PDB file of N, CA and C in Angstrom:
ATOM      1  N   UNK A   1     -19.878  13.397  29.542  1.00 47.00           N
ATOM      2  CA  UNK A   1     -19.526  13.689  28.158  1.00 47.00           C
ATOM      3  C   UNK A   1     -19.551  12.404  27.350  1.00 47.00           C
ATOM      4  N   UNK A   2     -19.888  12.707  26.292  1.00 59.00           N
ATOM      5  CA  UNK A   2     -20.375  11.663  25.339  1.00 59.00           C
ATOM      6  C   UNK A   2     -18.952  10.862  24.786  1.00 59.00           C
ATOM      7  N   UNK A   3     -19.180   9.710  24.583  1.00 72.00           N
ATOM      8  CA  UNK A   3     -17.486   9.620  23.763  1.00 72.00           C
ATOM      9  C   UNK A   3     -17.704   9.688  21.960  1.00 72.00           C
ATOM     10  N   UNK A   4     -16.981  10.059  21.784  1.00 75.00           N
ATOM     11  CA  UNK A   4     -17.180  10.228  19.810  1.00 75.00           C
ATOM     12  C   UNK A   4     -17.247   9.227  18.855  1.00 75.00           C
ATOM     13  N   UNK A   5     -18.480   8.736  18.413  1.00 79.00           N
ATOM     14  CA  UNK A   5     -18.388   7.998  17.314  1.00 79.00           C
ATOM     15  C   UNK A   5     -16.976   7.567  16.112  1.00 79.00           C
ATOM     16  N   UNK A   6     -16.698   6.702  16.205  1.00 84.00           N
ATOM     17  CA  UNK A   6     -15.260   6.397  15.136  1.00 84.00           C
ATOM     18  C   UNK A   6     -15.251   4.643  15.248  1.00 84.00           C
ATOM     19  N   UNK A   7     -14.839   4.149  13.829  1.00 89.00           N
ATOM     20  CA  UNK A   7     -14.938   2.996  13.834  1.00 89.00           C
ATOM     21  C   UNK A   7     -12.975   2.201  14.356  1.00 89.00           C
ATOM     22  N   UNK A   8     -12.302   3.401  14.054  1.00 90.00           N
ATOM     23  CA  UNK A   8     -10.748   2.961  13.793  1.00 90.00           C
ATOM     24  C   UNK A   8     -10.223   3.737  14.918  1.00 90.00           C
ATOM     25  N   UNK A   9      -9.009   3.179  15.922  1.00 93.00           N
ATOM     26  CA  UNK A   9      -8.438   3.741  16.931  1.00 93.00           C
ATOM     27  C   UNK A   9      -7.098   3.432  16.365  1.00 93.00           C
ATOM     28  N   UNK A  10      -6.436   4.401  15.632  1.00 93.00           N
ATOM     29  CA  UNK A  10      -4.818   4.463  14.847  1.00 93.00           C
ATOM     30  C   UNK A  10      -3.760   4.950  15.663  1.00 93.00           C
ATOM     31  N   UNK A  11      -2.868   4.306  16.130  1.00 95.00           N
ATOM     32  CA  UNK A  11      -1.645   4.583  17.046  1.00 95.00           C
ATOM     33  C   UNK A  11      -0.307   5.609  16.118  1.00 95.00           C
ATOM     34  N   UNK A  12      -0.498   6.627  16.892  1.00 94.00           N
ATOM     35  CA  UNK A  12       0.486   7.632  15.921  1.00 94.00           C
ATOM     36  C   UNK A  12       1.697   6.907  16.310  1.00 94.00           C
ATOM     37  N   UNK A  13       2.711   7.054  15.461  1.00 93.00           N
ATOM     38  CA  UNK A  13       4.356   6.807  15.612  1.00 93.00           C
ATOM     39  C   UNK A  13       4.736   7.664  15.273  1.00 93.00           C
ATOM     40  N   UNK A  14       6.436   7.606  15.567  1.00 93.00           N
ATOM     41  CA  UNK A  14       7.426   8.927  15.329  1.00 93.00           C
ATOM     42  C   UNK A  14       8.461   8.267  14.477  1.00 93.00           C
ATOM     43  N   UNK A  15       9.013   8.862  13.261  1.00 88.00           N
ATOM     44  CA  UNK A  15      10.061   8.571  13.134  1.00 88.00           C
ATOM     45  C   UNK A  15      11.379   9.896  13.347  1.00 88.00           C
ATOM     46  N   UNK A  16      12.312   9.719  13.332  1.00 86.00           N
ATOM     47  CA  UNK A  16      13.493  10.769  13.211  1.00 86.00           C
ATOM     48  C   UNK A  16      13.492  11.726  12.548  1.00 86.00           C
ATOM     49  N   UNK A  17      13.630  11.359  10.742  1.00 81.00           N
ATOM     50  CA  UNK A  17      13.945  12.305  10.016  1.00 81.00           C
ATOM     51  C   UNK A  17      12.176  13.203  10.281  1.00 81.00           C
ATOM     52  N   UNK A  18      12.084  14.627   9.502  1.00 74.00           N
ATOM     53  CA  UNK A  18      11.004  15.022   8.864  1.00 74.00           C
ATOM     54  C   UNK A  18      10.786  14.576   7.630  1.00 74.00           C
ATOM     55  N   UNK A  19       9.198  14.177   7.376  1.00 78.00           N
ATOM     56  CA  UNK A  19       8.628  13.614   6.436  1.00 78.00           C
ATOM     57  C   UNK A  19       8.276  14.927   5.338  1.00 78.00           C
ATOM     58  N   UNK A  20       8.006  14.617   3.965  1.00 83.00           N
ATOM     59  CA  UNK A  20       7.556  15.519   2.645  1.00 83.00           C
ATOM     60  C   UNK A  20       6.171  15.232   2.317  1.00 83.00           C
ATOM     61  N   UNK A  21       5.759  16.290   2.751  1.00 84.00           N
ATOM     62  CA  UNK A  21       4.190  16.120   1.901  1.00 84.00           C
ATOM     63  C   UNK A  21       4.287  16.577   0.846  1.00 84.00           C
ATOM     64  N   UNK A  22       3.151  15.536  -0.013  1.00 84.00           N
ATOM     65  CA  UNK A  22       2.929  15.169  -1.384  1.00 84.00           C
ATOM     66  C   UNK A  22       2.765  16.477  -1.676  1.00 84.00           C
ATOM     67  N   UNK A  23       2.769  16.356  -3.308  1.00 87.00           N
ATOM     68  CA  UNK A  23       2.102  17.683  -4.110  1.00 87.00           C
ATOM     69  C   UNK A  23       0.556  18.336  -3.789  1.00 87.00           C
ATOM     70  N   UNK A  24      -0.079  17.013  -3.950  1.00 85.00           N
ATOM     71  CA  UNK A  24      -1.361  16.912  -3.967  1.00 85.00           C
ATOM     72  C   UNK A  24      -1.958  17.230  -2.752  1.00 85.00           C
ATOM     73  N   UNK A  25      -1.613  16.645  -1.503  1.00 85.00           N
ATOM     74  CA  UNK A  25      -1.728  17.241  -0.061  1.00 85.00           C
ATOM     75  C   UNK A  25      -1.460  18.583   0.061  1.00 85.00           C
ATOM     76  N   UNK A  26      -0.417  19.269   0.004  1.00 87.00           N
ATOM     77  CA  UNK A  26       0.175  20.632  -0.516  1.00 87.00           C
ATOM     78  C   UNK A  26      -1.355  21.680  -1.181  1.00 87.00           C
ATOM     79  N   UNK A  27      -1.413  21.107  -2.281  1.00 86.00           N
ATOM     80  CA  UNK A  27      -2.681  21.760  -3.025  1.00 86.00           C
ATOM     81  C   UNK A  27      -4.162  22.002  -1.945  1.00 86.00           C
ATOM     82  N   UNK A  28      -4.101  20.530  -1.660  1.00 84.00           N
ATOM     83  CA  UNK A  28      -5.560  20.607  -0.747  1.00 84.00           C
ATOM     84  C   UNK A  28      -5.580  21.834   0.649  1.00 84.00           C
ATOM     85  N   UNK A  29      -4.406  21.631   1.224  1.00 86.00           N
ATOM     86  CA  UNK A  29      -4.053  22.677   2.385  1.00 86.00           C
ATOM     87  C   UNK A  29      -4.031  23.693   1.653  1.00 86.00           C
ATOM     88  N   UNK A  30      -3.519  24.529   0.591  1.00 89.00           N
ATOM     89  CA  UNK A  30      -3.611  25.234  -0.078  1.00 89.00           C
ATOM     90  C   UNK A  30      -5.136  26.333  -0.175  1.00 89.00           C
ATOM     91  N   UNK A  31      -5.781  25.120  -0.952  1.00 86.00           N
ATOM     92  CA  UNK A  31      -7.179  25.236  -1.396  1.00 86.00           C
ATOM     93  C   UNK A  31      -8.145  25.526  -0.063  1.00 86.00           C
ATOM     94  N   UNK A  32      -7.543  24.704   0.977  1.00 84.00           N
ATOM     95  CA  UNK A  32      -8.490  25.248   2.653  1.00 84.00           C
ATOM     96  C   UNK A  32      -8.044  26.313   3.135  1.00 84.00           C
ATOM     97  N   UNK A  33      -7.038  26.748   3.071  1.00 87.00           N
ATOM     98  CA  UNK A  33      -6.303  28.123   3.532  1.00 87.00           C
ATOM     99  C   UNK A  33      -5.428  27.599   4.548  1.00 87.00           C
ATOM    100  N   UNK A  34      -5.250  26.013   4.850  1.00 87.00           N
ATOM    101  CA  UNK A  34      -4.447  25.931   6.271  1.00 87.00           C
ATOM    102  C   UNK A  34      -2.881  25.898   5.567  1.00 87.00           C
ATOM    103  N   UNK A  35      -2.350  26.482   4.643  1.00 89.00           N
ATOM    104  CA  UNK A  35      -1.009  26.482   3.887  1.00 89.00           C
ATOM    105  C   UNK A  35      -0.609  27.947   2.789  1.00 89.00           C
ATOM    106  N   UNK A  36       0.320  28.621   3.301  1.00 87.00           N
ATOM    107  CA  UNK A  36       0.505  29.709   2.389  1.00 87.00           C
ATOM    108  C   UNK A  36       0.967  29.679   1.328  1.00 87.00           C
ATOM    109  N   UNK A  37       0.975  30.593   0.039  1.00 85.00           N
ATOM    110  CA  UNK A  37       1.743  30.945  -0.891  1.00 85.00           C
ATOM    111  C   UNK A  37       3.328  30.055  -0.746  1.00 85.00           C
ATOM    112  N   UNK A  38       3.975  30.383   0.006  1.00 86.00           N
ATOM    113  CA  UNK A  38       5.143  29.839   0.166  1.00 86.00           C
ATOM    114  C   UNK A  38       5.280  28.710   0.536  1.00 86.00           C
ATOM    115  N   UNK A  39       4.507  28.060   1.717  1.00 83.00           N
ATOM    116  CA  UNK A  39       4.243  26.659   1.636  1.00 83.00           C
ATOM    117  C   UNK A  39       4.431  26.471   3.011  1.00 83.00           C
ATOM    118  N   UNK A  40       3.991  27.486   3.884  1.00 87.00           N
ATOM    119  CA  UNK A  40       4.009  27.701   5.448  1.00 87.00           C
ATOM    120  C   UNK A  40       2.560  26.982   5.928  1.00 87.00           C
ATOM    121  N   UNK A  41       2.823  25.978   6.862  1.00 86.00           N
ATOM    122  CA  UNK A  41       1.651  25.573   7.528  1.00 86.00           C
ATOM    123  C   UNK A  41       0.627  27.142   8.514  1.00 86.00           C
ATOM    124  N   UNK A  42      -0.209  26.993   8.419  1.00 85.00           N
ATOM    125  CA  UNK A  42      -1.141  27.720   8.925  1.00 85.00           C
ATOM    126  C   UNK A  42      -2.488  27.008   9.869  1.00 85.00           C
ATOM    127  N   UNK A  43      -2.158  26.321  11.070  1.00 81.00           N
ATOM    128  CA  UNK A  43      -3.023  25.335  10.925  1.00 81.00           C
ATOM    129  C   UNK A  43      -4.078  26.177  12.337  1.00 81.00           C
ATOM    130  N   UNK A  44      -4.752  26.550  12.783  1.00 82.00           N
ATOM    131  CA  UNK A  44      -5.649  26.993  13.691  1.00 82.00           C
ATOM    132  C   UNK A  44      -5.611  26.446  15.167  1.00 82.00           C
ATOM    133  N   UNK A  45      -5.072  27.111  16.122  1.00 83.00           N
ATOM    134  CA  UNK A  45      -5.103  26.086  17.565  1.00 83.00           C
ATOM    135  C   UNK A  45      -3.704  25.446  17.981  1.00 83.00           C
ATOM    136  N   UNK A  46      -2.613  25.251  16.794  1.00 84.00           N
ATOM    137  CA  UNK A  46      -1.199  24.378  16.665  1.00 84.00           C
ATOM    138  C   UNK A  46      -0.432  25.269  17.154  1.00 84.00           C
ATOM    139  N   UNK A  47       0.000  25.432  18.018  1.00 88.00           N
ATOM    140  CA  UNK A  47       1.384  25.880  18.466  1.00 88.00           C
ATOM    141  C   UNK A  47       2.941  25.898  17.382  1.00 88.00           C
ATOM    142  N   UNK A  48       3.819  25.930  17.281  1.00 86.00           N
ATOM    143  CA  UNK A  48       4.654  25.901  16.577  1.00 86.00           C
ATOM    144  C   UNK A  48       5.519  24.734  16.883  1.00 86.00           C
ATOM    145  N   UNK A  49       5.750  24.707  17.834  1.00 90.00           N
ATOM    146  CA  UNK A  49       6.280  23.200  18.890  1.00 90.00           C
ATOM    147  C   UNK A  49       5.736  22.454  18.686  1.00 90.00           C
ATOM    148  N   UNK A  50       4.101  22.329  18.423  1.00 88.00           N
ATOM    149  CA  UNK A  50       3.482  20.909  18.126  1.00 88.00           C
ATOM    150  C   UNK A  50       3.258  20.551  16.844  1.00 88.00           C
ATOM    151  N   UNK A  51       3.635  21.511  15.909  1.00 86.00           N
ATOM    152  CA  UNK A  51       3.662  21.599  14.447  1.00 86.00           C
ATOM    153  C   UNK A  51       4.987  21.091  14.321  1.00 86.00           C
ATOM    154  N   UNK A  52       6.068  21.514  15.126  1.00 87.00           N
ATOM    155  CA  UNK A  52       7.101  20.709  14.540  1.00 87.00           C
ATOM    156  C   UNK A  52       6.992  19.105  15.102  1.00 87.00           C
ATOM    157  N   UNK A  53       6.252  18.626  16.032  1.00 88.00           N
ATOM    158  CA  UNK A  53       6.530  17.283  16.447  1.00 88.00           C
ATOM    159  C   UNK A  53       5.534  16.682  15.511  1.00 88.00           C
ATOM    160  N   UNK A  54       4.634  17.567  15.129  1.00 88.00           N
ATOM    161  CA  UNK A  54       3.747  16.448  13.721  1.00 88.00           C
ATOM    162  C   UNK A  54       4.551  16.048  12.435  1.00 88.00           C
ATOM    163  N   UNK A  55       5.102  17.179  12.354  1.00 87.00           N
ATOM    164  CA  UNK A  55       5.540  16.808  11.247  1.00 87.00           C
ATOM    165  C   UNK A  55       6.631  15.587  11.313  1.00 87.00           C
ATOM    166  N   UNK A  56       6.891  14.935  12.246  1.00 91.00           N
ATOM    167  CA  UNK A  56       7.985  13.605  12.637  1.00 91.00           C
ATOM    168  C   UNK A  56       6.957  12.760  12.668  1.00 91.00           C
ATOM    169  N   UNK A  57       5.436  12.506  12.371  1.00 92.00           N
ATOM    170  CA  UNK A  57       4.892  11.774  13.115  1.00 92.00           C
ATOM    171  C   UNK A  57       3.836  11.526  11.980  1.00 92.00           C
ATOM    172  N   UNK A  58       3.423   9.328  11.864  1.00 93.00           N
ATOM    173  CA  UNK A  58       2.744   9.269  10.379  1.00 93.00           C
ATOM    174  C   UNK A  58       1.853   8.251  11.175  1.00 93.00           C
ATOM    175  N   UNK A  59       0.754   8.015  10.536  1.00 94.00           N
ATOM    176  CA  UNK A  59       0.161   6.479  11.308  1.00 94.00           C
ATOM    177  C   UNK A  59      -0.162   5.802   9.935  1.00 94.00           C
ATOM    178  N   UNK A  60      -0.714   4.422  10.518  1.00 94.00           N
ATOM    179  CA  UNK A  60      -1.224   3.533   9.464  1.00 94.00           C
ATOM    180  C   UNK A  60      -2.396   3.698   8.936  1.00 94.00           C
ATOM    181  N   UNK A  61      -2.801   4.622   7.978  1.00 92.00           N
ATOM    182  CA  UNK A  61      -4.461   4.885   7.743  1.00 92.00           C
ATOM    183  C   UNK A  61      -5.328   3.498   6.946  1.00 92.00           C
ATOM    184  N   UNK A  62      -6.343   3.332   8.099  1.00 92.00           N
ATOM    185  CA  UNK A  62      -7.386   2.076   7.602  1.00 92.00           C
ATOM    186  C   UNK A  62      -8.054   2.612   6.411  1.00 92.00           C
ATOM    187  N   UNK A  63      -8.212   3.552   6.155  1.00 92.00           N
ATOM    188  CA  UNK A  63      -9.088   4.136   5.208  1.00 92.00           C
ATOM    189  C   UNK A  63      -8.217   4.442   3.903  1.00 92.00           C
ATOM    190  N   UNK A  64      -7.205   4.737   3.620  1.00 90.00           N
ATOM    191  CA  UNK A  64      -5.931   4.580   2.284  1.00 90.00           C
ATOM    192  C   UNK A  64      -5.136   3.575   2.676  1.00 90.00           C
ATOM    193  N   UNK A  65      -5.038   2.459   3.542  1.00 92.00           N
ATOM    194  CA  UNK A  65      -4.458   1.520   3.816  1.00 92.00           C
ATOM    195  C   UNK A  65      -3.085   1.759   3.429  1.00 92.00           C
ATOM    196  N   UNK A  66      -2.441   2.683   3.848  1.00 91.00           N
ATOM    197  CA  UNK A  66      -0.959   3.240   3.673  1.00 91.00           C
ATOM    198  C   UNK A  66      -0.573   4.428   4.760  1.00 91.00           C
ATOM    199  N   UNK A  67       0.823   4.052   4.743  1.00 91.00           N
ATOM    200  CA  UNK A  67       1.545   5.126   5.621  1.00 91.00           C
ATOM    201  C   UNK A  67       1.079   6.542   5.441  1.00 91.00           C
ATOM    202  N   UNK A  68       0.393   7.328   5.992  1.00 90.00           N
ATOM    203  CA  UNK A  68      -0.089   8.428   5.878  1.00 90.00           C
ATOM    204  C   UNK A  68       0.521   9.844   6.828  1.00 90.00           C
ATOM    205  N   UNK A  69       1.214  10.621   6.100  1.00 90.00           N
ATOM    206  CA  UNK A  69       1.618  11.813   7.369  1.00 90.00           C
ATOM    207  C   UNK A  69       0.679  12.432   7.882  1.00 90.00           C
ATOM    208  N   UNK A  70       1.183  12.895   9.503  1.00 91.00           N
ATOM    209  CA  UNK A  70       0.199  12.868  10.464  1.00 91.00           C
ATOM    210  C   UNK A  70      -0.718  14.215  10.374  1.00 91.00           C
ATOM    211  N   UNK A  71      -0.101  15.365   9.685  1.00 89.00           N
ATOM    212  CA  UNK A  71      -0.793  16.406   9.040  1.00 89.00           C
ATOM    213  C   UNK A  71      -1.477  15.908   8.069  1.00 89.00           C
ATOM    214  N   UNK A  72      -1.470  15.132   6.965  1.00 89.00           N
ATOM    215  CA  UNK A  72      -2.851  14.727   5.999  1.00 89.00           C
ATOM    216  C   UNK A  72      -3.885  14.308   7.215  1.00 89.00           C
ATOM    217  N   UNK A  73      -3.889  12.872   8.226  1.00 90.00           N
ATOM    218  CA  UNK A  73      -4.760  12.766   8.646  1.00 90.00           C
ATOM    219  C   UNK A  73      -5.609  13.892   9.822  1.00 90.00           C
ATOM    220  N   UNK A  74      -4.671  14.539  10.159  1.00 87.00           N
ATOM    221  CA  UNK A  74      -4.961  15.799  10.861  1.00 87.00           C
ATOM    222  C   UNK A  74      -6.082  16.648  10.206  1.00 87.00           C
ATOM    223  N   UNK A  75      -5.782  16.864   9.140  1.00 85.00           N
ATOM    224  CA  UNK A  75      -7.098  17.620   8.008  1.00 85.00           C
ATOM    225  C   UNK A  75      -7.918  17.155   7.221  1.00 85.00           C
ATOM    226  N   UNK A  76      -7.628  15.531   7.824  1.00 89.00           N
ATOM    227  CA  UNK A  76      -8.892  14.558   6.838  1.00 89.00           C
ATOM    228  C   UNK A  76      -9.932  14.661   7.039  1.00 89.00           C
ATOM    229  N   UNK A  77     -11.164  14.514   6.475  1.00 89.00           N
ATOM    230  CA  UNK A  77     -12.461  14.703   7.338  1.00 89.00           C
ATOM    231  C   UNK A  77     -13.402  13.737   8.281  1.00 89.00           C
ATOM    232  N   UNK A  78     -12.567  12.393   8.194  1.00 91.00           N
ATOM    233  CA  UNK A  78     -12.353  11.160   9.098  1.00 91.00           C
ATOM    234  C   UNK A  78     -11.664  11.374  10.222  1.00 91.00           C
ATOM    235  N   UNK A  79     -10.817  12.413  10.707  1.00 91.00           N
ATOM    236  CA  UNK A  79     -10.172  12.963  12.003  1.00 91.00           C
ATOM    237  C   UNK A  79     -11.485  13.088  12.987  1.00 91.00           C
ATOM    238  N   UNK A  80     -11.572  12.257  14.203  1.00 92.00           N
ATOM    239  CA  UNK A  80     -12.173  12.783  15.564  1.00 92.00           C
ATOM    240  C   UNK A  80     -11.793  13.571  16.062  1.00 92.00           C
ATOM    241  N   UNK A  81     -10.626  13.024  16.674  1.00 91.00           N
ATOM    242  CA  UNK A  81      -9.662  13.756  17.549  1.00 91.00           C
ATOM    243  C   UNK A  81      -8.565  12.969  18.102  1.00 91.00           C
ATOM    244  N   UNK A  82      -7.235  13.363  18.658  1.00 89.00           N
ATOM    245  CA  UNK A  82      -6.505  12.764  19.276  1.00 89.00           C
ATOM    246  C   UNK A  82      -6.422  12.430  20.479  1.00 89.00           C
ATOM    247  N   UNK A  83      -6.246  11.140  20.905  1.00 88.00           N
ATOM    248  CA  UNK A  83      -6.311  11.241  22.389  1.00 88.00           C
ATOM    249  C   UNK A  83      -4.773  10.359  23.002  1.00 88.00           C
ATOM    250  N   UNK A  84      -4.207  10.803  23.859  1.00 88.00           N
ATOM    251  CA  UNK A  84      -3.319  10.232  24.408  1.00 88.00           C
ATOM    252  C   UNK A  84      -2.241   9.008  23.381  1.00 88.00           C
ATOM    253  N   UNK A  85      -1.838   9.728  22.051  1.00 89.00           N
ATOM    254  CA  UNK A  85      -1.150   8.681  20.837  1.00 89.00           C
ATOM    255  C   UNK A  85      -1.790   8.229  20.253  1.00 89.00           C
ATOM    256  N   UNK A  86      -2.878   8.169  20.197  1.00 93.00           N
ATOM    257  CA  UNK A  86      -4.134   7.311  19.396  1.00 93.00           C
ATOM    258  C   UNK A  86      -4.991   8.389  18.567  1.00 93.00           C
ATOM    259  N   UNK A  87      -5.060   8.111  16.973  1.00 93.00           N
ATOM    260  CA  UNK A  87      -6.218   8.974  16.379  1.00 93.00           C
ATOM    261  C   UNK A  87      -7.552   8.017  16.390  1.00 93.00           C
ATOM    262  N   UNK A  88      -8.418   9.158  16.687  1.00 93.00           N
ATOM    263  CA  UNK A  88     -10.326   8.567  16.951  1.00 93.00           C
ATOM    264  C   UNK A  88     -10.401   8.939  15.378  1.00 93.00           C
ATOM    265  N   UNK A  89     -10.695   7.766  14.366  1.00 93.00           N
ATOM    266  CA  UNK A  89     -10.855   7.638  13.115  1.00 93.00           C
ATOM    267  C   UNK A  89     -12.296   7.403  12.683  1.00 93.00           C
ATOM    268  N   UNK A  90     -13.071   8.381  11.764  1.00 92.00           N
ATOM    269  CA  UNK A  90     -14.572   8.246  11.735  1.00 92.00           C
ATOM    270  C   UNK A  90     -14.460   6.262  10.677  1.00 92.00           C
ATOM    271  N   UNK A  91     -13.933   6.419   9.790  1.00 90.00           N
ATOM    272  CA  UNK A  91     -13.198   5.122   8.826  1.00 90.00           C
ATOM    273  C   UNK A  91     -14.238   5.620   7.553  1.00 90.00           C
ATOM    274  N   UNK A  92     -14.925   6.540   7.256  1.00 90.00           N
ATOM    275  CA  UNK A  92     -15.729   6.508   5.864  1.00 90.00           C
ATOM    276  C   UNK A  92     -15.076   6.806   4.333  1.00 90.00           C
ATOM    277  N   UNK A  93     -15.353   6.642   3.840  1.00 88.00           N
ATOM    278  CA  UNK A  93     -14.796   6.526   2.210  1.00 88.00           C
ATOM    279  C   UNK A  93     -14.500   8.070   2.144  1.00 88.00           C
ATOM    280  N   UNK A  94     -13.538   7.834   1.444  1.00 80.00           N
ATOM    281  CA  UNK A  94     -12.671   9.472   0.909  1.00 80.00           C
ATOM    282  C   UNK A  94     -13.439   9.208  -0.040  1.00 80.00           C
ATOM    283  N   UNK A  95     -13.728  10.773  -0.760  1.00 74.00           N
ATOM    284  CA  UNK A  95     -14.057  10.757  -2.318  1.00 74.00           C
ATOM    285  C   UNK A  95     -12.725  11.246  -3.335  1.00 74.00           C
TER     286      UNK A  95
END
């Protein structure tokens, strides 16, 4: 098996409290269908258990060079995949 193209290998962390996603994040999940009317994650494949441990969990994004929650980069289109605490980061320009 091939390994996946990505320029950035980002170490997820945890903190304690649960984190607030932005308005604007909100909208975009919205607009993909992975977020309901009410504001229920809907994400494809996520368990409920692992939906709640994301949501404790942010990394350092090379690509917005800021603390980023781990559900934005989860639905970014720079997401590889996760492997063992580490996100496989494609690193290309957001528009």
């Amino acid at each position: 098996m091939a390994e996946l193209e990505h320029k950035f290998e980002v170490e997820v962390q945890t903190t304690e409290k649960r984190q607030k996603l932005t308005d604007e994040v909100k909208a975009e999940l919205k607009a993909s269908g992975m977020m309901d009317d009410k504001g229920k994650l809907k994400l494809k494949g996520v368990s409920p258990k692992m939906l709640k441990r994301m949501k404790q969990e942010f990394v350092d994004c090379p690509v917005l060079k800021a603390e980023t929650h781990f559900i934005q980069c989860f639905v970014c289109p720079n997401f590889q995949s996760r492997v063992t605490g580490k996100v496989l980061c494609k690193g290309d320009k957001l528009k």
